[in-house]
PDB file of C-alpha atoms in Angstrom:
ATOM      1  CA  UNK V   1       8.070  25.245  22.375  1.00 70.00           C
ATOM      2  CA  UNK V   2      11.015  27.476  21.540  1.00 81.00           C
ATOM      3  CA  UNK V   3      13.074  27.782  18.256  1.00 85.00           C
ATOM      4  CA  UNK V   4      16.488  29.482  17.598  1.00 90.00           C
ATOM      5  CA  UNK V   5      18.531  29.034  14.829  1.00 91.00           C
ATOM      6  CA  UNK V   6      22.411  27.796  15.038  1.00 93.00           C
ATOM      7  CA  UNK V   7      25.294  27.178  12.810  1.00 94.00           C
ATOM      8  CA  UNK V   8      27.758  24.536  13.719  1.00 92.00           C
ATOM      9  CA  UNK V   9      30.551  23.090  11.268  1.00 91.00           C
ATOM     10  CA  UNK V  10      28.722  25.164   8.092  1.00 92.00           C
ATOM     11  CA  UNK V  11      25.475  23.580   8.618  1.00 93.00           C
ATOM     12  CA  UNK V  12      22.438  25.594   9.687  1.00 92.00           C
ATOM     13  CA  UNK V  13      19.868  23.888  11.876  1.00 92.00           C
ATOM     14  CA  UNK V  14      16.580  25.272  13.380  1.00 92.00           C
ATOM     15  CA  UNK V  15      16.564  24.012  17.017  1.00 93.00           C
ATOM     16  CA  UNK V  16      13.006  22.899  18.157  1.00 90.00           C
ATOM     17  CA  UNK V  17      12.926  23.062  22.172  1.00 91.00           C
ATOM     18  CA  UNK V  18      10.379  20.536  23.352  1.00 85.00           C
ATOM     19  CA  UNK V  19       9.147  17.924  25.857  1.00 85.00           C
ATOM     20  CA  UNK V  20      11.480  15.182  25.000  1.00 83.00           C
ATOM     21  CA  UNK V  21      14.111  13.136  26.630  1.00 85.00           C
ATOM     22  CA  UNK V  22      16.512  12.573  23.316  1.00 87.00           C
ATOM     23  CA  UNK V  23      18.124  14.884  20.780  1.00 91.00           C
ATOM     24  CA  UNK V  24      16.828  13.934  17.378  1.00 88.00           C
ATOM     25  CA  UNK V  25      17.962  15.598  13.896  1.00 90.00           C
ATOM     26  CA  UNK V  26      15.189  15.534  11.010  1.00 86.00           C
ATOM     27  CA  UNK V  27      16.090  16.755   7.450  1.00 86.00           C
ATOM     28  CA  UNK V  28      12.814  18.060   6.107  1.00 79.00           C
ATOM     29  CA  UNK V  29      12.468  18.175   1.935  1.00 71.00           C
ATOM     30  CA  UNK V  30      12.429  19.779  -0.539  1.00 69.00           C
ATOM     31  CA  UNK V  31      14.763  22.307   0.696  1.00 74.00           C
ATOM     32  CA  UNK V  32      16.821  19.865   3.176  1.00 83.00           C
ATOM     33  CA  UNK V  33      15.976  21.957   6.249  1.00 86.00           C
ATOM     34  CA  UNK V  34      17.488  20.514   9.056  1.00 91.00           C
ATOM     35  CA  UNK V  35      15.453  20.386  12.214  1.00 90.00           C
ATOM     36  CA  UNK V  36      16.664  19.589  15.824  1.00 92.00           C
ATOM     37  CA  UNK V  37      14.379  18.331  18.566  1.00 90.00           C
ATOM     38  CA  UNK V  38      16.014  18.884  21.443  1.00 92.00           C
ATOM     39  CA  UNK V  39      14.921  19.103  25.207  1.00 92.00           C
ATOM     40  CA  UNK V  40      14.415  21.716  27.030  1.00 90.00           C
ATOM     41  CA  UNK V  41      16.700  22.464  29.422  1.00 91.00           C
ATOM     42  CA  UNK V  42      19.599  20.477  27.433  1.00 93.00           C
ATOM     43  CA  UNK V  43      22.789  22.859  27.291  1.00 94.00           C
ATOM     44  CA  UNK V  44      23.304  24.485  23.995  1.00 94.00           C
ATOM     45  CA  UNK V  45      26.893  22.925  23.843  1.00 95.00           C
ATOM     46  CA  UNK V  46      25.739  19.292  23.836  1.00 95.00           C
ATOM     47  CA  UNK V  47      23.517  20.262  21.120  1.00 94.00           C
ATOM     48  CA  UNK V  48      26.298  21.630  18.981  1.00 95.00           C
ATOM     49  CA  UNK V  49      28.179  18.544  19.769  1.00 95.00           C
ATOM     50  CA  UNK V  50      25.971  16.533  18.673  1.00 94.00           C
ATOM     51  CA  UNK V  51      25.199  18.173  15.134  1.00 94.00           C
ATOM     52  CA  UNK V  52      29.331  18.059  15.159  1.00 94.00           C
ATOM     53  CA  UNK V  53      29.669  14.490  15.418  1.00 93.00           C
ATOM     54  CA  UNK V  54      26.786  14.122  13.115  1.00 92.00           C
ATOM     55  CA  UNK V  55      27.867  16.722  10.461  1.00 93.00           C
ATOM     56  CA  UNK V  56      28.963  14.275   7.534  1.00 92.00           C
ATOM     57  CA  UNK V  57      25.498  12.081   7.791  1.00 91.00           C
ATOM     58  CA  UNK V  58      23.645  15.375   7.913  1.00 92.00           C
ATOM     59  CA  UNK V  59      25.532  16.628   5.053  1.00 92.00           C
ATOM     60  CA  UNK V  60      24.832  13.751   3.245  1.00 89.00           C
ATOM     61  CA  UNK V  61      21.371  13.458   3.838  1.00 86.00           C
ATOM     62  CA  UNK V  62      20.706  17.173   2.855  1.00 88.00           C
ATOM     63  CA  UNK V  63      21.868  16.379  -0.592  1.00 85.00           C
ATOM     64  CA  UNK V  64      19.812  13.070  -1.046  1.00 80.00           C
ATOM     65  CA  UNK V  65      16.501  14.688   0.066  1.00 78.00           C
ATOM     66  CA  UNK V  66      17.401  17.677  -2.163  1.00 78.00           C
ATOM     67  CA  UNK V  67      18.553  15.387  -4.912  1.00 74.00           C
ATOM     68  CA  UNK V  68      15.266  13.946  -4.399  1.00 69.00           C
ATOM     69  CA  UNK V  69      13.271  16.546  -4.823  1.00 68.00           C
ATOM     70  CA  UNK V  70      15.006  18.178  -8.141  1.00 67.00           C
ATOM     71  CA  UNK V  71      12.843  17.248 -10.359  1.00 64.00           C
ATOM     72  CA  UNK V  72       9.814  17.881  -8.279  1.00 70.00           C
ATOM     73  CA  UNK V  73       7.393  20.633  -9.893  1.00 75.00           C
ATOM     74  CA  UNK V  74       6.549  23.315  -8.194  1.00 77.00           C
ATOM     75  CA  UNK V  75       3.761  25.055  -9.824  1.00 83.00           C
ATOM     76  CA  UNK V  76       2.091  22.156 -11.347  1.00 88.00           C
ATOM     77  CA  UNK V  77       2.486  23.725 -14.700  1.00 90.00           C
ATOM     78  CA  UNK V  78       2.783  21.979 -17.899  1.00 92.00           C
ATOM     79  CA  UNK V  79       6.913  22.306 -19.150  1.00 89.00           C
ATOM     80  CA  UNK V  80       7.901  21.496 -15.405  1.00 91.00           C
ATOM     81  CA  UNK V  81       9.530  17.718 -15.088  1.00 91.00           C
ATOM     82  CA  UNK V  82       8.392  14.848 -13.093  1.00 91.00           C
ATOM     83  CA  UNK V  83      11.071  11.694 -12.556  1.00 90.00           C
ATOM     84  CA  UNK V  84       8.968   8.399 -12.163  1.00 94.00           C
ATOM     85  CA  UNK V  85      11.274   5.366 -11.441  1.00 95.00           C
ATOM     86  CA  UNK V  86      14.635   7.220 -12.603  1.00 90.00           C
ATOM     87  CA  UNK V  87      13.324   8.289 -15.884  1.00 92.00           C
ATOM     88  CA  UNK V  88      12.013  12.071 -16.405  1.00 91.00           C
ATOM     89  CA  UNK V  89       9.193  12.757 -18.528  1.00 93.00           C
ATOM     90  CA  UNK V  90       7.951  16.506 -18.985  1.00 94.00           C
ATOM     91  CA  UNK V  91       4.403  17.805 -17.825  1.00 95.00           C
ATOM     92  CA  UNK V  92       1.547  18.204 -19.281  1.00 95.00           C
ATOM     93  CA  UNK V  93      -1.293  19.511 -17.738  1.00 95.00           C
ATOM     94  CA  UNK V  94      -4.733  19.763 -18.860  1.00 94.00           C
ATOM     95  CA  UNK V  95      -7.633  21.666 -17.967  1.00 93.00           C
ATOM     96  CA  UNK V  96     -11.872  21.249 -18.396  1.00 90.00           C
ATOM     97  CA  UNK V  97     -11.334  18.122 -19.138  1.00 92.00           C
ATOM     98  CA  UNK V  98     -14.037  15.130 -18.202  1.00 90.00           C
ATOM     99  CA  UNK V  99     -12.162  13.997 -14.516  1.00 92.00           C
ATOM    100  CA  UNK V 100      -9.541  14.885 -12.315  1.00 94.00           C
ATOM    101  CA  UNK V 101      -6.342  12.277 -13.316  1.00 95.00           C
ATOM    102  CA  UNK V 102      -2.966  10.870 -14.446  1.00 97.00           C
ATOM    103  CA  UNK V 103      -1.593   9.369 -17.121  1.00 96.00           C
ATOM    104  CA  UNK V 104       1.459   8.421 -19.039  1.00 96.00           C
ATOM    105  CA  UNK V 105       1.169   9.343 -23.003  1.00 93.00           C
ATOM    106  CA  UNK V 106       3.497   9.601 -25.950  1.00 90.00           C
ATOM    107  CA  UNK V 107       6.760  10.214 -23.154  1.00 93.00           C
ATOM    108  CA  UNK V 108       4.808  12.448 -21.583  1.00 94.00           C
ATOM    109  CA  UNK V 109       2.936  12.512 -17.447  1.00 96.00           C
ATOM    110  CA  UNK V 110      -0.501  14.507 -18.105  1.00 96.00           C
ATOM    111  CA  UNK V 111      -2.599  15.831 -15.955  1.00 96.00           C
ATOM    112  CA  UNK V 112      -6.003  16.077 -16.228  1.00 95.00           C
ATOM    113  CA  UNK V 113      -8.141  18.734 -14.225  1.00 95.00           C
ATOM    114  CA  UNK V 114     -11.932  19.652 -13.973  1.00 91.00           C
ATOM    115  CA  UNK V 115     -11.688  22.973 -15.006  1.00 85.00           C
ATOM    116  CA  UNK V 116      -8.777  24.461 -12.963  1.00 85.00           C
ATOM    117  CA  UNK V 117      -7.527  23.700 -10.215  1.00 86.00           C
ATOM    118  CA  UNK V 118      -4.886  25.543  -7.556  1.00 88.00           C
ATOM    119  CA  UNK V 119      -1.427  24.399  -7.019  1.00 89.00           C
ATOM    120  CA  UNK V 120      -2.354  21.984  -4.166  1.00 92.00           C
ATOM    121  CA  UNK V 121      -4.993  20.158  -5.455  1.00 92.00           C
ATOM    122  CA  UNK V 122      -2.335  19.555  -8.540  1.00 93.00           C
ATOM    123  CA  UNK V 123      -0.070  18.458  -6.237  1.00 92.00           C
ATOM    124  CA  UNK V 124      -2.232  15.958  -4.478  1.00 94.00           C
ATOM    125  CA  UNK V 125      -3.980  14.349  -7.454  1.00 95.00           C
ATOM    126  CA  UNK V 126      -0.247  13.786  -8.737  1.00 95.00           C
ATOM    127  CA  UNK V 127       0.939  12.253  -5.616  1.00 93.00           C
ATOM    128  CA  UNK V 128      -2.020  10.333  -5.620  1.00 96.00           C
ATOM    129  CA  UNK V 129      -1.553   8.680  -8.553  1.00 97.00           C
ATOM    130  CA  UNK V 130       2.693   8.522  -7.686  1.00 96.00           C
ATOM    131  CA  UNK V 131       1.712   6.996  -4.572  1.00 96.00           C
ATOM    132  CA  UNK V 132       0.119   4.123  -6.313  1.00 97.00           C
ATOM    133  CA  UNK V 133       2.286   3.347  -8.982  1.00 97.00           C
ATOM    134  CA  UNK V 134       4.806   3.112  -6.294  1.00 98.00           C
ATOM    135  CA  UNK V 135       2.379   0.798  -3.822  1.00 98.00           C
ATOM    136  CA  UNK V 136       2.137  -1.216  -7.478  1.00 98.00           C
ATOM    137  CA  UNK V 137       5.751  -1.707  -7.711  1.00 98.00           C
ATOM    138  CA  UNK V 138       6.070  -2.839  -4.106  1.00 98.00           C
ATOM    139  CA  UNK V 139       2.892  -5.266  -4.436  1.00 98.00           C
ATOM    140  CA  UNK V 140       5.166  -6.712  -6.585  1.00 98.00           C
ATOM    141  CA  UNK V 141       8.599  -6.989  -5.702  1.00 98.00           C
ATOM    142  CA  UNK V 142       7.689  -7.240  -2.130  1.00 98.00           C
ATOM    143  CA  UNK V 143       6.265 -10.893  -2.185  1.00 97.00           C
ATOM    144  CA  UNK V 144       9.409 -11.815  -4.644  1.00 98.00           C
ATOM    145  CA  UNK V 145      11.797 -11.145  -1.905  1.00 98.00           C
ATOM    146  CA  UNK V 146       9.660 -12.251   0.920  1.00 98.00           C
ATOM    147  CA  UNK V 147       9.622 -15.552  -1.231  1.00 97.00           C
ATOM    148  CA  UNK V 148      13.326 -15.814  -1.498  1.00 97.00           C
ATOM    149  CA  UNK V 149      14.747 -14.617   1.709  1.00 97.00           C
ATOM    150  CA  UNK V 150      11.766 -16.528   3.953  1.00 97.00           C
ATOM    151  CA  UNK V 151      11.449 -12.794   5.625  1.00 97.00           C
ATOM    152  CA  UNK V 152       8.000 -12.257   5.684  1.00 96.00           C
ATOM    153  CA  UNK V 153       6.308  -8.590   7.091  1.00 97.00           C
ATOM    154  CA  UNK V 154       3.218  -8.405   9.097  1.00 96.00           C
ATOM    155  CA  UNK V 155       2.349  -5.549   6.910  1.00 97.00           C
ATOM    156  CA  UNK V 156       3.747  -2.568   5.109  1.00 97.00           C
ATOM    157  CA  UNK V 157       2.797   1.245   4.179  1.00 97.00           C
ATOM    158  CA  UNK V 158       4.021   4.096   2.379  1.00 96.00           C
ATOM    159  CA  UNK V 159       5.535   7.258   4.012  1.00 93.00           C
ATOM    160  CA  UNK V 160       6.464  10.497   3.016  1.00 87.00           C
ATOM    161  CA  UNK V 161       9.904  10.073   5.100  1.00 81.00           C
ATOM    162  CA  UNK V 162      12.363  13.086   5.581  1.00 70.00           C
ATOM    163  CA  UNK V 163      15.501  11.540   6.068  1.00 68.00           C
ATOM    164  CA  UNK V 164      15.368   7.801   5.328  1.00 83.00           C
ATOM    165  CA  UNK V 165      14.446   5.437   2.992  1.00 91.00           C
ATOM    166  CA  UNK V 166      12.526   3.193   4.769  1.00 93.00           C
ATOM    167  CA  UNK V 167      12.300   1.741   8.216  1.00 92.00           C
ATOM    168  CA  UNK V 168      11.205  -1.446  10.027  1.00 94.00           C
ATOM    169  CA  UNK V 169       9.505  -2.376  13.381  1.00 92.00           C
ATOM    170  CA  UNK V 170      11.230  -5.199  14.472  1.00 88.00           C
ATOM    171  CA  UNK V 171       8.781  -6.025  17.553  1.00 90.00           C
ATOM    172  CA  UNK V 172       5.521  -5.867  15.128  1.00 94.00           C
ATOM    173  CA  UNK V 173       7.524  -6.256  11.824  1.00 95.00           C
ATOM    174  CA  UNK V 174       5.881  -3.767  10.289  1.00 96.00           C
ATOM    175  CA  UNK V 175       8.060  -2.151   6.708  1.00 97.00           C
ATOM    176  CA  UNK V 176       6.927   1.634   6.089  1.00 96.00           C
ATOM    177  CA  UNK V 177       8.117   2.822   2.504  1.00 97.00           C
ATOM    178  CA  UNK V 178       9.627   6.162   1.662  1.00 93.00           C
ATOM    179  CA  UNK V 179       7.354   7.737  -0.846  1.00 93.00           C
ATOM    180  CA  UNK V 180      10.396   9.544  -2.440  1.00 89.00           C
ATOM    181  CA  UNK V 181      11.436   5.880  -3.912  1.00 94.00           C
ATOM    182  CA  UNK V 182       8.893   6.429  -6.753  1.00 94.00           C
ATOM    183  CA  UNK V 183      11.505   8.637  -7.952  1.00 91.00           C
ATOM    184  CA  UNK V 184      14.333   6.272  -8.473  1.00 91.00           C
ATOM    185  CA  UNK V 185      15.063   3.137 -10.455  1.00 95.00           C
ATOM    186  CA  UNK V 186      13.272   0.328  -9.179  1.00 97.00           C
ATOM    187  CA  UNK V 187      16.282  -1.084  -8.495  1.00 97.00           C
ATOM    188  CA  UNK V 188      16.932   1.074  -5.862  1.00 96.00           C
ATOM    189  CA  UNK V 189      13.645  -0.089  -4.240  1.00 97.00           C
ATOM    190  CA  UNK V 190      14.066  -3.309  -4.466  1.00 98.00           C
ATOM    191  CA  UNK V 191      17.312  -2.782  -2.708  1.00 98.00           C
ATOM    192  CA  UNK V 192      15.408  -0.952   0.016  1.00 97.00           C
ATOM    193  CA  UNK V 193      12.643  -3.886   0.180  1.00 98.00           C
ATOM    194  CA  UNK V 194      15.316  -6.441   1.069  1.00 98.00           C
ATOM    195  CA  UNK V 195      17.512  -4.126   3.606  1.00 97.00           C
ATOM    196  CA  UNK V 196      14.152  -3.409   5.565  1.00 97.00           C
ATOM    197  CA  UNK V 197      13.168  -7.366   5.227  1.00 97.00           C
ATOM    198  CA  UNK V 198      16.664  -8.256   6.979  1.00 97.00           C
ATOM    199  CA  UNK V 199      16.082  -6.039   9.773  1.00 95.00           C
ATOM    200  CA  UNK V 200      13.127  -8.845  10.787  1.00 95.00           C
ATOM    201  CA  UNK V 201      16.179 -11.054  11.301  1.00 94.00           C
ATOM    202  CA  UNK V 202      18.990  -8.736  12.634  1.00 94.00           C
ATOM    203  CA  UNK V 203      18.724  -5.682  14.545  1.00 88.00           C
ATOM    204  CA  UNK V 204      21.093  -2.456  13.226  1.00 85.00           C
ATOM    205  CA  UNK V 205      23.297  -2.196  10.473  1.00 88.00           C
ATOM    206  CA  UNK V 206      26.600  -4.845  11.331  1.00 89.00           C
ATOM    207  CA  UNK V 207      28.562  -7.833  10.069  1.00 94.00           C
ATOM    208  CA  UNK V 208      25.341  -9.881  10.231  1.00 95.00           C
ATOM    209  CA  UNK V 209      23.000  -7.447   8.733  1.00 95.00           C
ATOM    210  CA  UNK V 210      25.642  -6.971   5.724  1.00 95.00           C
ATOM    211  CA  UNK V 211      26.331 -10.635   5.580  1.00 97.00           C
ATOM    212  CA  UNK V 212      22.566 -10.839   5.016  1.00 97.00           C
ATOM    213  CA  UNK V 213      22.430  -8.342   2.608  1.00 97.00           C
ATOM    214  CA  UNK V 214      25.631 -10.132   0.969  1.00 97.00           C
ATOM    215  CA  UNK V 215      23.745 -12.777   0.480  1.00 97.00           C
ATOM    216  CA  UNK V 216      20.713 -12.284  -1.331  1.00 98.00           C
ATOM    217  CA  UNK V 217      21.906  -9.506  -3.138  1.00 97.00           C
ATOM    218  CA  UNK V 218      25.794  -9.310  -4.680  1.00 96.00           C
ATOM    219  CA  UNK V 219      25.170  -5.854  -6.302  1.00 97.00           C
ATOM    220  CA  UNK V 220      23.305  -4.289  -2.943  1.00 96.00           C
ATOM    221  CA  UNK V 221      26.339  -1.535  -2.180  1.00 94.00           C
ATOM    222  CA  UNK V 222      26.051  -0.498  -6.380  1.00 95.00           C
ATOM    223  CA  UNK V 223      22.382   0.123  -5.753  1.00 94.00           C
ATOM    224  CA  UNK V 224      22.965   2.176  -2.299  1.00 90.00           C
ATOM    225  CA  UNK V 225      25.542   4.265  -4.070  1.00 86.00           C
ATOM    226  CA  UNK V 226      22.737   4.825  -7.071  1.00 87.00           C
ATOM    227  CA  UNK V 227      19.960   5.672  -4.773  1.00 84.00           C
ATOM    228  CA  UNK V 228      22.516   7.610  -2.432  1.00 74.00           C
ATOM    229  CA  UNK V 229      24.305   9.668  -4.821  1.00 63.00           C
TER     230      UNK V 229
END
């Protein structure tokens, strides 16, 4: 695999050359890195094409997975910020206590640590516990709009997605999650839960998926624009 780095139309991209048959543009948090996967012998000038046509969704997609990612901490230290479900609450972090954990108290996200503990094992305990609050919310609302729009899922998982929200198989039905919604009003994910629910019923993103969306939910462009930016 080979890797050079390009600029086309002000954007920056890290071109990945490797065995594949289709150019494919990834925007990897926090930073909003973009990556291109592109095969190996494919010209250099059908690459930059390509990033040209797609410069405003790139653009755009930079910002939300840096948006996303403001309020991330990044040394795990208490005074850092974390945003659960649109609201911030400051960090608290606690060491020798009893058990390793998370918890909401007094406004405040504390974490607990067995002694001390290095930045990564902070960071996983709190995405842990994210992660399930999160896989809580969707337990939830998932079965409410499954209920109401007679779009049912074969199953569904969270995913740490770069650069969308959520996706859906529609051969196996399958909904994966973007991890990142734990960050945003739930709103915003229930919004997500019924666009990946209509793509059971209609394939891509045209008059019939938005009539869909239209719908079952009158307010679904005001809560794209929220989680969007």
């Amino acid at each position: 695999m080979s890797e050079k780095r390009i600029t086309v139309a002000g954007i920056e991209a890290t071109v990945l050359r490797k065995k594949v048959k289709n150019l494919r543009v990834t925007i990897v948090p926090p930073d909003g890195e973009v990556r291109v996967s592109a095969p190996k012998l494919l010209p250099e000038a059908v690459i930059r094409a390509f990033l040209t046509d797609k410069a405003d969704w790139i653009r755009t997609h930079v910002e939300r997975v840096k948006k996303a990612h403001a309020n991330e901490p990044t040394q795990f230290e208490s005074g850092e910020t974390v945003r659960l479900f649109g609201q911030v609450y400051p960090l608290t972090v606690l060491k020798n206590q009893k058990k390793n954990g998370v918890t909401i108290d007094a406004g405040r996200i504390v974490l607990s640590l067995k002694g001390d503990a290095p930045k990564e094992k902070r960071e996983a305990i709190l995405n842990d516990w994210l992660r399930e609050r999160l896989k809580a919310e969707i337990e939830h609302f998932l079965p409410l709009w499954s209920d109401y729009t007679g779009l049912v899922p074969s199953a569904w998982a969270v995913r740490d997605m770069s650069s969308r929200w959520g996706s859906c198989n529609t051969g196996t039905r399958k909904i994966n999650l973007n991890l990142q919604l734990v960050h945003y009003p739930l709103i915003c994910l229930e919004y997500v839960i019924l666009h990946e629910l209509c793509h059971i019923k209609v394939h891509g993103h045209g008059p019939d998926f938005k009539a869909l969306l239209d719908r079952w939910m009158l307010d679904w462009k005001a809560r794209r624009k929220l989680l969007n930016g």
